[in-house]
Amino acid sequence: MSYKFMRLMVFYDLPFDSKDNVRSYNKFRNNLFKEGFHMMQYSIYSKICYNKESVDFVIKRINKFLPKLGNVRFLIITEKQYQNIKIVVGKKNNNELINDDRRLIEI
Amino acid sequence: MSWKTIIIKDGERINLFLNNLVVESANVKYHIPLDDINAILFENYKTVVTTRIINKLAQKKILTLICDVELKPISIIQPIEANHLQLKIINNQLNWKKEDKLYLWTQIVKQKIEAQIDILKVNLKKLEKVNLLYKYIEEMKFSDSTNKEGHAAKVYFKELFGNTFTREKENHINAALNFGYTIIRNAFIRSITSKGLHPSIALFHHNMYNAFALADDLMEPFRPIVDNYVYKYVTQIDYFSRSTKLELINILNSKVIYGNNKIYLTNAIDKYVDMVLNFFEDKSTNDVIYPISSSVEYYEL
């Protein structure tokens, strides 16, 4: 496993009470998908990045479409730390299995 | 930053979802971000692809190859407008001076023979043949008018794969070589078109039936990388299998010393084409750097 791959995780809580807030939530979520994130669990999204520089680049891009209200956090860890995650109940989802640091994938 | 190579083997349906490639396979959906993808190979004739994703793949300049049942690449998906300065660059390309083109071609052929020498040395082949190749480089005339390239290739292939070997024979070594060359050639085609150059207007090759003559010209110094792989891993086995094909596709992910850095082969190809473009702007061959073939570190599956 290459040491330089990083994992960027986004955690969010967004208000859902008015039509405007729901719209801004949908917009934010779709933009996250456009950036190449996939859903780990509800309101936890992650993306594998090639190196530290590309993490900074992605963060810069996310900053442009952040919602105005709510609570959004970033967590950056290395891919190795991410792969050492302990899953106690349940298992990894399909997208998580395919979006790791392998350079050749067969589907 | 794109780095993934994807082979669609059992995927039934491919479409686009918000900048992600969606592969449906046995009722499971996989999402892969398009920005991560460097190359896609469609191996299965039963895969259904939407036109929308085809356009997106072309726009993102992803190397998209459609293979036949034997995993041999047949077609490539390319954008019509690959570069916003398309007309300017093609006009420049049409006005490249003949002397410059042939000068660069001479350098490229010299580099190719250097690379072949490199491979022979790494594999501890006879010193006399190596010296013979050095002699060919010395004797080379402008635009290789005495065809030293052909002589060198003959000596080189016979020394590497044994005395009875010729490139015309039908055997698994030639099949592997051709397959590897096709993969590198297609990577070159992608790189050339994405810089806005026209792939038919070449330096030296001018066969009227060859649509990608420029790729054939520029890829010469990269061929020995394939030769080395085939010598190391294919000569021992007697059948060119699927797993070897996958490894040859993976050659794009191998690392090579280029300039002073060790970078991935796809990036090296991109940089090399850039430098060729620069050469025609300011005419200094010192800027064109060639990869060191013996330094290749093959990526393991």
XYZ file of C-alpha atoms in Angstrom:
408
model
C 0.000 0.000 0.000
C 1.377 3.338 -1.002
C 1.995 5.700 1.870
C 1.075 8.916 0.117
C -2.597 8.215 -0.599
C -4.868 10.231 1.666
C -8.488 9.905 2.622
C -10.643 13.003 2.933
C -13.806 12.556 4.992
C -16.680 14.983 5.231
C -19.108 14.879 8.152
C -22.198 16.998 8.132
C -25.418 17.865 9.928
C -27.713 20.070 7.927
C -31.059 21.611 8.910
C -34.055 20.069 7.228
C -36.892 22.296 8.460
C -37.691 24.561 5.507
C -37.887 24.136 1.751
C -34.809 26.323 1.272
C -32.764 24.251 3.686
C -33.761 20.988 1.989
C -32.760 22.494 -1.340
C -29.373 23.592 -0.063
C -28.874 20.140 1.462
C -29.608 18.424 -1.893
C -27.303 20.793 -3.701
C -24.485 20.154 -1.272
C -24.897 16.391 -1.434
C -24.981 16.293 -5.246
C -21.916 18.483 -5.426
C -20.117 16.062 -3.123
C -20.945 13.238 -5.544
C -19.672 15.350 -8.430
C -16.366 15.740 -6.620
C -16.109 11.961 -6.440
C -17.179 11.312 -2.877
C -19.135 8.241 -1.922
C -21.374 7.698 1.062
C -19.811 5.677 3.868
C -22.764 6.076 6.190
C -25.549 8.619 6.427
C -23.961 12.086 6.459
C -20.411 10.683 6.323
C -18.763 10.902 2.923
C -15.238 9.967 1.928
C -12.937 10.272 -1.048
C -9.513 8.852 -1.796
C -6.973 11.449 -2.899
C -3.719 10.888 -4.733
C -1.599 12.917 -2.321
C -1.688 15.797 0.159
C -1.780 18.414 -2.608
C -4.875 16.910 -4.182
C -6.576 16.925 -0.760
C -5.933 20.667 -0.525
C -7.281 21.081 -4.034
C -10.493 19.195 -3.271
C -10.996 21.164 -0.045
C -10.647 24.391 -1.995
C -13.356 23.230 -4.354
C -15.704 22.134 -1.576
C -15.343 25.510 0.101
C -17.055 27.031 -2.912
C -20.307 25.143 -2.439
C -20.630 24.869 1.333
C -24.137 25.371 2.759
C -24.729 28.470 4.863
C -26.270 26.768 7.877
C -25.528 23.559 9.721
C -22.346 21.809 10.757
C -19.720 20.500 8.308
C -16.333 18.993 9.178
C -13.361 17.639 7.284
C -11.081 14.887 8.509
C -7.902 13.956 6.636
C -6.192 10.658 7.357
C -3.844 8.430 5.412
C -5.248 5.577 3.359
C -3.472 3.108 5.605
C -5.153 4.469 8.703
C -8.465 4.376 6.893
C -8.039 0.754 5.826
C -7.335 -0.218 9.437
C -10.863 0.775 10.357
C -12.555 -1.781 12.620
C -16.031 -2.673 11.460
C -17.864 -4.249 14.364
C -21.307 -4.759 12.861
C -22.048 -4.881 9.132
C -19.551 -4.708 6.294
C -18.004 -2.347 3.757
C -20.257 -1.262 0.934
C -19.486 -1.968 -2.715
C -18.297 1.501 -3.622
C -15.936 1.488 -0.689
C -14.430 -1.802 -1.838
C -13.773 -0.527 -5.347
C -12.542 2.983 -4.550
C -9.305 2.159 -2.797
C -5.732 2.770 -3.919
C -5.505 -0.028 -6.510
C -4.429 1.214 -9.911
C -6.016 -1.571 -11.941
C -9.583 -2.667 -11.360
C -11.575 -5.375 -13.063
C -15.338 -5.237 -12.910
C -5.041 13.702 -10.981
C -5.999 10.503 -12.784
C -4.426 7.193 -11.966
C -6.920 4.355 -12.275
C -7.112 1.790 -15.053
C -10.475 0.065 -15.278
C -11.298 -3.091 -17.150
C -14.973 -3.739 -17.721
C -15.226 -7.504 -17.759
C -18.675 -8.457 -16.531
C -20.244 -5.006 -16.382
C -23.657 -5.075 -18.004
C -24.467 -1.415 -18.213
C -22.366 1.730 -18.042
C -23.810 5.180 -17.465
C -23.119 8.518 -15.914
C -24.218 9.790 -12.516
C -23.001 13.214 -11.404
C -19.453 12.964 -12.691
C -19.214 9.328 -11.672
C -18.933 6.305 -13.893
C -21.629 3.830 -12.885
C -21.030 0.186 -13.650
C -23.915 -2.202 -13.116
C -22.695 -5.705 -12.642
C -24.841 -8.575 -11.353
C -27.340 -6.191 -9.726
C -24.583 -4.310 -7.908
C -23.847 -0.706 -8.795
C -20.333 0.614 -8.582
C -19.580 4.326 -8.670
C -16.129 5.435 -9.750
C -15.219 9.155 -9.917
C -14.323 10.089 -13.507
C -11.532 12.390 -12.327
C -9.633 9.404 -10.932
C -9.816 7.378 -14.133
C -6.861 7.307 -16.479
C -7.907 4.517 -18.841
C -10.925 2.286 -19.432
C -10.957 -0.917 -21.407
C -14.232 -2.416 -22.535
C -13.599 -6.090 -22.837
C -17.107 -7.467 -22.960
C -19.190 -7.161 -26.111
C -22.401 -7.393 -24.095
C -21.830 -4.190 -22.161
C -24.368 -1.448 -22.906
C -22.940 2.072 -22.871
C -24.967 5.289 -22.936
C -23.989 8.038 -25.363
C -23.867 10.478 -22.503
C -21.008 8.689 -20.794
C -19.178 8.349 -24.141
C -19.209 12.121 -24.520
C -18.126 12.642 -20.946
C -15.231 10.208 -21.346
C -14.105 12.090 -24.458
C -14.396 15.449 -22.709
C -12.324 14.286 -19.762
C -9.710 12.909 -22.196
C -9.841 9.485 -20.634
C -8.133 6.790 -22.671
C -11.128 4.666 -23.670
C -10.418 1.517 -25.619
C -12.952 -0.986 -26.876
C -11.463 -4.427 -27.227
C -12.552 -7.510 -29.123
C -13.098 -10.931 -27.543
C -9.363 -11.545 -27.355
C -8.781 -8.338 -25.386
C -7.157 -6.692 -28.382
C -7.932 -2.949 -28.541
C -9.860 -2.124 -31.731
C -11.425 1.316 -31.296
C -10.638 4.394 -29.285
C -12.966 7.186 -28.177
C -11.625 10.653 -28.899
C -13.024 14.170 -28.559
C -13.561 16.281 -31.674
C -12.318 19.377 -29.930
C -9.537 18.280 -27.657
C -7.846 21.602 -27.128
C -9.188 25.138 -27.186
C -6.297 26.278 -29.393
C -6.914 23.453 -31.851
C -6.698 25.401 -35.125
C -3.648 27.392 -34.075
C -1.770 24.296 -33.013
C -2.677 22.344 -36.157
C -1.640 25.294 -38.325
C 1.681 25.416 -36.522
C 2.016 21.700 -36.974
C 1.425 21.985 -40.729
C 4.163 24.619 -40.888
C 6.762 22.534 -39.065
C 9.904 22.763 -41.195
C 11.039 19.602 -42.892
C 14.627 19.894 -41.629
C 13.441 20.269 -38.057
C 11.175 17.273 -38.361
C 13.899 15.080 -39.807
C 16.405 16.368 -37.247
C 14.083 15.374 -34.411
C 13.395 12.050 -36.108
C 17.153 11.342 -36.212
C 17.365 12.087 -32.489
C 14.402 9.840 -31.779
C 15.894 6.923 -33.700
C 19.211 7.387 -31.914
C 17.383 7.321 -28.599
C 15.539 4.193 -29.628
C 18.806 2.382 -30.331
C 20.223 3.707 -27.040
C 17.200 2.249 -25.286
C 17.709 -1.068 -27.052
C 21.340 -1.088 -25.911
C 20.084 -0.402 -22.412
C 17.833 -3.443 -22.499
C 20.562 -5.698 -23.881
C 22.928 -4.554 -21.131
C 20.401 -5.111 -18.369
C 19.755 -8.637 -19.607
C 23.508 -9.367 -19.854
C 23.609 -10.004 -23.571
C 26.745 -10.248 -25.720
C 29.022 -7.221 -25.627
C 29.893 -7.424 -29.320
C 26.268 -6.866 -30.301
C 26.064 -3.917 -27.937
C 29.166 -2.442 -29.564
C 27.662 -3.080 -32.988
C 24.603 -1.057 -31.976
C 26.855 1.744 -30.703
C 28.562 1.696 -34.089
C 25.183 2.077 -35.794
C 24.459 5.182 -33.717
C 27.812 6.683 -34.713
C 27.312 5.920 -38.371
C 23.794 7.293 -38.466
C 23.272 9.913 -41.163
C 20.778 12.757 -41.158
C 17.183 11.470 -41.184
C 18.624 7.934 -41.003
C 18.980 7.752 -44.787
C 21.036 4.556 -44.548
C 18.307 2.829 -42.473
C 20.453 2.048 -39.470
C 17.264 1.744 -37.454
C 16.278 -1.373 -39.380
C 19.724 -2.927 -39.086
C 19.811 -2.219 -35.363
C 16.353 -3.691 -34.823
C 17.351 -6.879 -36.594
C 20.466 -7.353 -34.489
C 18.620 -6.411 -31.320
C 15.651 -8.751 -31.713
C 17.845 -11.672 -32.719
C 20.072 -11.100 -29.695
C 17.166 -10.681 -27.274
C 14.854 -13.493 -28.363
C 17.265 -15.931 -30.009
C 18.730 -16.361 -33.454
C 15.673 -17.836 -35.144
C 13.388 -15.017 -34.057
C 11.873 -12.605 -36.577
C 9.120 -10.072 -36.078
C 7.130 -11.574 -38.952
C 6.662 -14.997 -37.355
C 3.395 -15.833 -35.679
C 4.129 -16.812 -32.118
C 3.233 -15.756 -28.627
C 6.258 -13.457 -28.275
C 5.246 -11.424 -31.301
C 1.645 -11.420 -30.133
C 2.744 -10.057 -26.762
C 4.994 -7.444 -28.364
C 2.229 -6.270 -30.689
C -0.229 -6.106 -27.833
C 2.119 -4.068 -25.666
C 2.921 -1.702 -28.521
C -0.787 -1.172 -29.190
C -1.375 -0.166 -25.590
C 1.494 2.347 -25.612
C 0.491 3.599 -29.066
C -3.037 4.292 -27.880
C -1.717 6.140 -24.855
C 0.310 8.266 -27.276
C -2.719 8.887 -29.483
C -4.655 10.133 -26.465
C -1.808 12.371 -25.369
C -1.206 13.773 -28.877
C -4.851 14.572 -29.556
C -5.360 16.091 -26.116
C -2.532 18.556 -26.821
C -4.405 19.668 -29.941
C -2.004 18.098 -32.410
C -3.235 16.169 -35.418
C -2.090 12.546 -35.206
C -1.790 12.033 -38.980
C 0.806 14.735 -39.665
C 4.033 13.106 -38.687
C 7.771 13.576 -38.659
C 8.886 10.678 -40.792
C 6.230 8.012 -41.253
C 4.075 9.026 -44.202
C 2.081 6.000 -45.146
C -1.201 7.294 -46.519
C -3.146 4.511 -44.772
C -1.836 5.325 -41.318
C -4.123 7.646 -39.398
C -1.827 7.868 -36.368
C 1.588 8.291 -37.929
C 2.708 10.858 -35.363
C 2.074 8.409 -32.540
C 4.135 5.808 -34.381
C 6.981 8.300 -34.757
C 7.059 9.534 -31.200
C 6.614 6.191 -29.452
C 9.834 4.651 -30.794
C 12.007 5.239 -27.687
C 9.260 3.698 -25.514
C 9.092 0.382 -27.385
C 12.026 -1.270 -25.560
C 10.067 -0.981 -22.309
C 7.600 -3.500 -23.735
C 10.423 -5.624 -25.169
C 12.029 -5.898 -21.749
C 8.793 -6.986 -20.114
C 8.152 -9.592 -22.801
C 11.707 -10.898 -22.501
C 11.452 -11.190 -18.738
C 8.007 -12.699 -18.339
C 6.635 -14.011 -21.652
C 9.577 -15.968 -23.067
C 9.427 -18.551 -20.276
C 5.773 -19.377 -20.800
C 4.482 -20.899 -24.008
C 1.098 -19.294 -24.191
C 0.080 -15.634 -24.208
C -2.572 -15.696 -21.506
C -5.146 -13.293 -20.190
C -3.191 -12.508 -17.048
C -0.154 -11.514 -19.134
C -2.401 -9.245 -21.171
C -3.616 -7.554 -18.000
C -0.035 -7.081 -16.882
C 0.826 -5.540 -20.244
C -2.088 -3.128 -19.902
C -0.712 -2.344 -16.475
C 2.537 -1.250 -18.100
C 0.956 2.222 -18.197
C 1.154 2.156 -14.393
C 4.808 1.222 -14.295
C 7.360 3.736 -13.087
C 10.240 4.965 -15.181
C 13.129 7.372 -14.613
C 12.391 10.404 -16.738
C 14.610 13.420 -16.398
C 15.684 13.188 -12.784
C 12.444 11.873 -11.405
C 10.780 8.517 -11.226
C 7.276 8.986 -12.620
C 4.470 6.872 -14.024
C 4.705 5.962 -17.682
C 1.470 7.743 -18.643
C 2.816 10.968 -17.128
C 6.139 10.450 -18.883
C 4.341 10.137 -22.228
C 2.431 13.363 -21.570
C 5.589 15.257 -20.648
C 7.455 13.883 -23.626
C 4.782 15.036 -26.101
C 4.830 18.460 -24.417
C 8.568 18.676 -24.936
C 8.252 17.747 -28.601
C 5.789 20.625 -28.961
C 8.263 22.956 -27.259
C 11.044 21.768 -29.531
C 9.216 23.119 -32.579
C 8.804 26.448 -30.827
C 12.403 27.091 -29.812
C 14.431 24.347 -31.537
C 16.545 23.120 -28.672
C 16.780 19.336 -28.564
C 18.307 19.513 -25.116
C 14.803 19.977 -23.822
C 13.514 16.710 -25.225
C 14.172 14.103 -22.559
C 13.860 10.391 -23.190
C 12.952 7.710 -20.662
C 15.605 5.330 -19.368
C 14.127 2.002 -20.398
C 16.145 -0.178 -18.055
C 14.855 1.725 -15.031
C 11.255 0.553 -15.406
C 9.630 -0.643 -12.228
C 6.650 -2.757 -13.185
C 3.561 -2.197 -11.105
C 2.366 -5.326 -9.408
C -1.224 -6.425 -9.554
